[in-house]
Short mmCIF file of C-alpha atoms and ligand atoms in Angstrom, two decimals:
data_model
loop_
_atom_site.label_atom_id
_atom_site.label_comp_id
_atom_site.label_asym_id
_atom_site.label_seq_id
_atom_site.Cartn_x
_atom_site.Cartn_y
_atom_site.Cartn_z
CA MET A 14 -30.21 2.02 17.99
CA ASN A 15 -30.58 -1.75 18.22
CA ALA A 16 -28.53 -4.20 16.06
CA PRO A 17 -28.73 -2.25 12.76
CA LYS A 18 -27.99 -3.71 9.34
CA VAL A 19 -24.33 -2.94 8.58
CA GLY A 20 -22.50 -2.99 5.25
CA ILE A 21 -18.70 -3.24 5.37
CA ILE A 22 -16.92 -2.27 2.17
CA GLY A 23 -13.67 -4.23 2.40
CA GLY A 24 -15.24 -6.62 4.90
CA THR A 25 -13.91 -9.80 3.27
CA ASN A 26 -10.50 -9.42 4.90
CA GLY A 27 -8.33 -7.67 7.49
CA MET A 28 -9.88 -5.07 9.77
CA GLY A 29 -13.20 -5.08 7.92
CA ARG A 30 -13.53 -8.76 8.69
CA TRP A 31 -12.60 -8.16 12.33
CA LEU A 32 -15.46 -5.62 12.57
CA ALA A 33 -17.85 -7.90 10.65
CA ASP A 34 -17.26 -10.72 13.18
CA LEU A 35 -17.63 -8.35 16.14
CA LEU A 36 -20.90 -6.87 14.84
CA ALA A 37 -22.32 -10.28 13.89
CA GLU A 38 -21.59 -11.47 17.43
CA ALA A 39 -23.46 -8.41 18.72
CA GLY A 40 -26.50 -9.51 16.70
CA CYS A 41 -26.18 -7.17 13.68
CA ASP A 42 -27.03 -8.33 10.17
CA VAL A 43 -23.67 -7.76 8.46
CA GLN A 44 -23.14 -7.58 4.70
CA VAL A 45 -19.55 -7.56 3.45
CA THR A 46 -18.20 -6.47 0.09
CA GLY A 47 -14.85 -6.88 -1.64
CA ARG A 48 -13.78 -6.46 -5.23
CA LYS A 49 -15.12 -9.89 -6.15
CA THR A 50 -18.24 -10.24 -4.00
CA GLU A 51 -21.68 -10.38 -5.56
CA MET A 52 -22.80 -7.64 -3.15
CA THR A 53 -21.45 -4.30 -4.41
CA ALA A 54 -20.66 -1.22 -2.34
CA ALA A 55 -23.62 0.59 -3.94
CA ALA A 56 -25.99 -2.29 -3.13
CA ALA A 57 -24.79 -2.33 0.50
CA ALA A 58 -25.31 1.44 0.70
CA ALA A 59 -28.89 0.99 -0.52
CA ILE A 60 -29.93 -1.56 2.13
CA CYS A 61 -27.77 -0.83 5.22
CA LYS A 62 -28.32 1.64 8.04
CA VAL A 63 -24.55 1.74 8.74
CA VAL A 64 -21.93 1.72 5.98
CA VAL A 65 -18.28 1.19 6.91
CA VAL A 66 -15.28 1.72 4.61
CA SER A 67 -12.32 -0.56 5.35
CA VAL A 68 -10.36 -0.79 2.13
CA PRO A 69 -6.60 -0.18 1.66
CA ILE A 70 -5.69 3.47 2.38
CA ALA A 71 -4.85 4.19 -1.28
CA ALA A 72 -8.40 3.16 -2.34
CA THR A 73 -10.26 4.85 0.55
CA ALA A 74 -10.85 8.32 -0.96
CA GLU A 75 -12.24 6.85 -4.16
CA VAL A 76 -14.61 4.50 -2.29
CA ILE A 77 -15.86 7.35 -0.05
CA ARG A 78 -16.49 9.55 -3.10
CA GLU A 79 -18.40 6.73 -4.77
CA VAL A 80 -20.53 5.63 -1.80
CA GLY A 81 -21.03 8.91 0.11
CA PRO A 82 -23.56 10.49 -2.29
CA LEU A 83 -25.72 7.33 -2.07
CA LEU A 84 -26.31 7.79 1.67
CA GLY A 85 -29.13 9.77 3.28
CA PRO A 86 -29.17 11.72 6.57
CA GLU A 87 -30.73 8.74 8.41
CA GLN A 88 -27.69 6.54 7.62
CA ILE A 89 -24.32 6.30 9.35
CA PHE A 90 -21.04 6.52 7.44
CA MET A 91 -17.96 5.19 9.19
CA ASP A 92 -14.40 4.19 8.28
CA LEU A 93 -11.55 2.23 9.88
CA THR A 94 -8.66 4.05 8.17
CA SER A 95 -5.38 4.37 10.07
CA LEU A 96 -5.39 8.12 9.33
CA LYS A 97 -8.39 10.27 10.18
CA LYS A 98 -8.21 13.84 8.83
CA GLU A 99 -8.65 13.13 5.12
CA PRO A 100 -11.26 10.32 5.34
CA VAL A 101 -13.44 12.14 7.89
CA GLU A 102 -13.33 15.34 5.78
CA LEU A 103 -14.24 13.33 2.68
CA MET A 104 -17.12 11.49 4.41
CA LEU A 105 -18.51 14.85 5.58
CA ARG A 106 -18.08 16.49 2.18
CA HIS A 107 -19.45 13.66 0.03
CA SER A 108 -22.44 12.51 2.11
CA ARG A 109 -25.36 13.83 4.13
CA ALA A 110 -25.10 10.88 6.54
CA GLU A 111 -24.01 10.83 10.16
CA VAL A 112 -20.22 10.46 10.16
CA VAL A 113 -17.96 8.57 12.58
CA GLY A 114 -14.22 8.16 12.04
CA CYS A 115 -12.76 5.10 13.70
CA HIS A 116 -9.20 3.77 14.07
CA PRO A 117 -8.63 0.51 15.93
CA LEU A 118 -5.07 0.72 17.30
CA PHE A 119 -4.31 -2.95 16.62
CA GLY A 120 -4.34 -5.48 13.78
CA PRO A 121 -7.14 -7.86 12.79
CA ALA A 122 -6.05 -10.92 14.83
CA VAL A 123 -7.52 -10.12 18.26
CA ALA A 124 -7.32 -12.83 20.91
CA ASP A 125 -8.42 -10.66 23.83
CA PRO A 126 -9.75 -7.07 23.58
CA ALA A 127 -8.55 -6.17 27.10
CA GLY A 128 -5.96 -3.39 26.85
CA LEU A 129 -6.69 -2.69 23.17
CA ASN A 130 -7.57 0.90 22.23
CA ILE A 131 -9.88 2.35 19.61
CA VAL A 132 -9.97 6.04 18.62
CA LEU A 133 -13.29 7.52 17.54
CA CYS A 134 -13.65 10.89 15.80
CA ALA A 135 -17.09 12.50 15.94
CA GLY A 136 -17.91 13.78 12.46
CA ARG A 137 -21.65 14.51 12.26
CA GLY A 138 -24.56 13.42 14.48
CA THR A 139 -24.54 11.51 17.74
CA ALA A 140 -26.65 8.30 17.40
CA GLY A 141 -24.03 6.40 15.37
CA PHE A 142 -21.19 7.60 17.59
CA VAL A 143 -22.95 6.52 20.79
CA TRP A 144 -24.00 3.17 19.26
CA ILE A 145 -20.51 2.12 18.10
CA LYS A 146 -18.79 3.46 21.25
CA THR A 147 -21.15 1.46 23.46
CA LEU A 148 -20.73 -1.66 21.32
CA PHE A 149 -16.89 -1.49 21.43
CA GLU A 150 -16.89 -0.86 25.18
CA LYS A 151 -19.29 -3.76 25.82
CA ALA A 152 -16.94 -6.00 23.81
CA GLY A 153 -14.08 -5.03 26.16
CA TYR A 154 -12.17 -2.41 24.11
CA SER A 155 -11.08 0.98 25.48
CA VAL A 156 -12.48 3.84 23.41
CA TRP A 157 -10.95 7.33 23.21
CA GLU A 158 -12.49 10.31 21.46
CA ARG A 159 -10.10 12.63 19.66
CA SER A 160 -10.38 15.12 16.79
CA PRO A 161 -9.03 13.85 13.45
CA GLU A 162 -6.15 16.36 13.72
CA GLU A 163 -5.23 15.21 17.25
CA HIS A 164 -5.40 11.60 16.11
CA ASP A 165 -3.12 12.13 13.11
CA ARG A 166 -0.60 14.09 15.22
CA LEU A 167 -0.46 11.21 17.74
CA MET A 168 -0.15 8.65 14.94
CA ALA A 169 2.68 10.69 13.36
CA VAL A 170 4.70 9.59 16.40
CA ILE A 171 3.13 6.26 17.35
CA GLN A 172 3.01 4.88 13.81
CA GLY A 173 4.90 7.30 11.53
CA LEU A 174 8.06 7.85 13.57
CA ASN A 175 7.96 4.29 14.87
CA HIS A 176 7.77 2.68 11.43
CA LEU A 177 10.29 5.18 9.97
CA ASN A 178 12.70 3.99 12.63
CA THR A 179 12.02 0.34 11.78
CA ILE A 180 12.53 1.01 8.07
CA ALA A 181 15.78 2.90 8.76
CA LEU A 182 16.99 0.00 10.93
CA GLY A 183 16.15 -2.53 8.22
CA LEU A 184 17.82 -0.47 5.49
CA ALA A 185 20.97 0.00 7.60
CA VAL A 186 21.16 -3.68 8.59
CA SER A 187 20.68 -4.67 4.95
CA ALA A 188 23.42 -2.22 3.87
CA SER A 189 25.81 -3.62 6.51
CA GLY A 190 26.31 -6.68 4.31
CA ILE A 191 26.03 -9.14 7.22
CA ALA A 192 24.39 -12.36 6.00
CA PRO A 193 20.83 -13.03 7.30
CA GLU A 194 22.00 -16.41 8.67
CA ASP A 195 24.64 -14.66 10.81
CA ILE A 196 22.11 -12.07 11.97
CA ALA A 197 19.77 -14.88 13.07
CA ARG A 198 22.55 -16.93 14.72
CA PHE A 199 24.21 -14.15 16.70
CA ALA A 200 21.23 -11.92 17.52
CA THR A 201 20.76 -10.92 21.15
CA PRO A 202 17.19 -11.15 22.54
CA VAL A 203 16.74 -7.37 22.09
CA PHE A 204 17.92 -7.50 18.48
CA LYS A 205 15.74 -10.54 17.79
CA ALA A 206 12.70 -8.63 19.06
CA LYS A 207 13.59 -5.65 16.84
CA MET A 208 14.09 -7.84 13.78
CA GLU A 209 10.72 -9.49 14.43
CA LEU A 210 9.15 -6.02 14.29
CA ALA A 211 11.13 -5.25 11.14
CA GLY A 212 9.78 -8.51 9.69
CA LYS A 213 6.23 -7.13 10.01
CA VAL A 214 7.07 -3.97 8.06
CA PHE A 215 9.39 -5.55 5.47
CA GLY A 216 7.50 -8.80 5.04
CA ASN A 217 3.79 -8.61 5.60
CA ASN A 218 2.14 -5.65 4.02
CA PRO A 219 4.72 -2.96 3.13
CA GLY A 220 2.07 -0.94 1.28
CA LEU A 221 0.08 -0.40 4.49
CA TYR A 222 3.15 0.96 6.32
CA ALA A 223 4.20 3.11 3.36
CA GLU A 224 0.70 4.63 3.19
CA ILE A 225 0.48 5.21 6.96
CA ILE A 226 3.77 7.11 6.85
CA ALA A 227 3.47 8.96 3.56
CA ARG A 228 -0.11 10.18 4.05
CA ASN A 229 0.24 11.43 7.63
CA PRO A 230 -0.06 15.25 7.47
CA ASP A 231 2.54 15.66 10.24
CA ILE A 232 5.14 13.24 8.89
CA GLU A 233 7.52 15.93 7.63
CA ASP A 234 7.91 17.24 11.20
CA MET A 235 8.65 13.70 12.41
CA LEU A 236 11.20 13.09 9.68
CA LYS A 237 12.95 16.32 10.71
CA LEU A 238 12.95 15.27 14.38
CA TYR A 239 14.24 11.83 13.43
CA THR A 240 17.11 13.01 11.20
CA GLN A 241 18.03 15.64 13.80
CA ALA A 242 18.12 12.94 16.50
CA VAL A 243 20.45 10.75 14.40
CA LYS A 244 22.61 13.83 13.74
CA ASN A 245 22.71 14.65 17.48
CA VAL A 246 23.86 11.11 18.26
CA GLY A 247 26.61 11.34 15.64
CA GLU A 248 27.79 14.74 16.93
CA ALA A 249 27.77 13.59 20.56
CA LEU A 250 29.86 10.55 19.65
CA ALA A 251 32.29 12.58 17.56
CA GLU A 252 32.69 15.34 20.13
CA GLY A 253 32.53 13.57 23.48
CA GLY A 254 32.42 9.80 22.91
CA SER A 255 30.48 7.66 25.36
CA ASP A 256 30.21 10.37 28.04
CA ALA A 257 28.50 12.76 25.65
CA LEU A 258 26.23 10.00 24.31
CA ARG A 259 25.27 9.02 27.84
CA GLY A 260 24.50 12.68 28.61
CA LEU A 261 22.27 12.85 25.54
CA ILE A 262 20.38 9.69 26.58
CA GLU A 263 20.00 10.91 30.18
CA SER A 264 18.76 14.33 29.14
CA ALA A 265 15.96 12.86 26.99
CA ALA A 266 14.81 10.13 29.42
CA PRO A 267 12.52 12.22 31.71
CA ALA A 268 10.32 13.22 28.77
CA LEU A 269 9.96 9.61 27.61
CA PHE A 270 8.75 7.58 30.56
CA THR A 271 6.35 8.03 33.43
CA GLY A 272 8.16 5.68 35.83
CA ARG A 273 11.54 4.05 36.38
CA HIS A 274 12.73 1.71 33.68
CA GLY A 275 14.37 -1.69 33.92
CA LYS A 276 18.03 -2.63 33.85
CA GLY A 277 19.76 -2.44 30.51
CA GLY A 278 20.59 -5.50 28.42
CA ALA A 279 22.16 -5.88 25.01
N1 LIG B 303 -4.14 -4.05 9.17
C1 LIG B 303 -4.06 -3.31 10.24
O1 LIG B 303 -3.29 -3.61 11.17
C2 LIG B 303 -4.94 -2.10 10.40
C3 LIG B 303 -5.18 -1.59 11.70
C4 LIG B 303 -6.05 -0.50 11.85
C5 LIG B 303 -6.63 0.07 10.75
N2 LIG B 303 -6.36 -0.43 9.49
C6 LIG B 303 -7.04 0.20 8.36
O2 LIG B 303 -8.02 -0.71 7.87
C7 LIG B 303 -8.22 -0.47 6.48
C8 LIG B 303 -8.11 -1.78 5.74
O3 LIG B 303 -6.81 -2.28 5.94
P1 LIG B 303 -6.55 -3.85 6.06
O4 LIG B 303 -5.16 -4.00 6.58
O5 LIG B 303 -7.67 -4.51 6.77
O6 LIG B 303 -6.57 -4.24 4.51
P2 LIG B 303 -6.71 -5.66 3.83
O7 LIG B 303 -6.43 -6.76 4.82
O8 LIG B 303 -5.92 -5.59 2.58
O9 LIG B 303 -8.26 -5.73 3.48
C9 LIG B 303 -8.78 -4.81 2.57
C10 LIG B 303 -10.22 -5.15 2.23
O10 LIG B 303 -10.63 -4.25 1.22
C11 LIG B 303 -11.02 -4.95 0.03
N3 LIG B 303 -10.49 -4.15 -1.07
C12 LIG B 303 -9.23 -4.03 -1.49
N4 LIG B 303 -9.14 -3.11 -2.48
C13 LIG B 303 -10.39 -2.65 -2.68
C14 LIG B 303 -10.95 -1.71 -3.58
N5 LIG B 303 -10.20 -1.03 -4.47
N6 LIG B 303 -12.28 -1.48 -3.50
C15 LIG B 303 -13.05 -2.16 -2.61
N7 LIG B 303 -12.57 -3.08 -1.74
C16 LIG B 303 -11.26 -3.31 -1.79
C17 LIG B 303 -10.42 -6.32 0.17
O11 LIG B 303 -11.24 -7.28 -0.43
P3 LIG B 303 -10.86 -8.04 -1.78
O12 LIG B 303 -9.39 -8.29 -1.75
O13 LIG B 303 -11.71 -9.26 -1.66
O14 LIG B 303 -11.28 -7.13 -2.86
C18 LIG B 303 -10.43 -6.54 1.68
O15 LIG B 303 -11.70 -6.99 2.11
C19 LIG B 303 -7.16 0.54 6.03
O16 LIG B 303 -7.75 1.80 5.97
C20 LIG B 303 -6.15 0.51 7.16
O17 LIG B 303 -5.51 1.77 7.33
C21 LIG B 303 -5.55 -1.50 9.29
#
């Protein structure tokens, strides 16, 4: 398949725009739609070989249901959603097209693709899958194939648990009553780095993080693991102070890292 015409629903911004730029650079004719563009999703579906959905997670199911039935078996239906089980199932159910689920594991501002990973989920057919995999790899990204279930389980930890932790940190810091000016003035480098991460979740696009967490099918398990971990820390401190806490940290370390880790710092 050589430089097909691609329609990106939600291509005016964010990840859709990232893909639009990448595909245009690869020589594809790219049409983008948003809520205010002249080109509609239905019009893009009528003229494009490949149709990609990259709208906010809360709007994704509705867009797939609307566009899917307009696509024929010779077309390719793809999405960039941060979760994969539900959108891939919906693309399969509501269209006869080839289906490829895609999740770039990074945000839209890419300076250098080296070291950046993309997960692809094969839904139906092979031509679209091979085309987009080859295109991403040629551009310098690393591509990994996983089932939608495997992807969502991984993301329950890598995004769900991770962002839950950031939210819990932010809520606890906020409840501590310490003024933001004092937090900024007295922060150690480690705390500064953590508050910068918290700034992404609390400042930028809280809806994206809330959707990524709330819609992950495995999030309940992660929440249980997380609350149990906090409970274990509390119990260790109450029962054995620093020795018990150190024991808890040491017992978990081998399962966390592949090699030795650096010296501690506050
Ligand atoms: N941001 C990330 O770091 C990231 C990373 C990987 C994957 N993703 C996934 O990428 C997808 C898009 O997220 P994003 O962060 O790129 O979002 P975004 O920056 O808010 O962009 C969303 C795009 O969708 C359009 N849009 C919004 N609501 C729509 C609706 N109801 N119908 C049709 N178009 C609509 C917007 O255009 P108008 O505003 O012009 O209508 C815009 O072009 C999500 O599925 C997300 O999970 C995001």
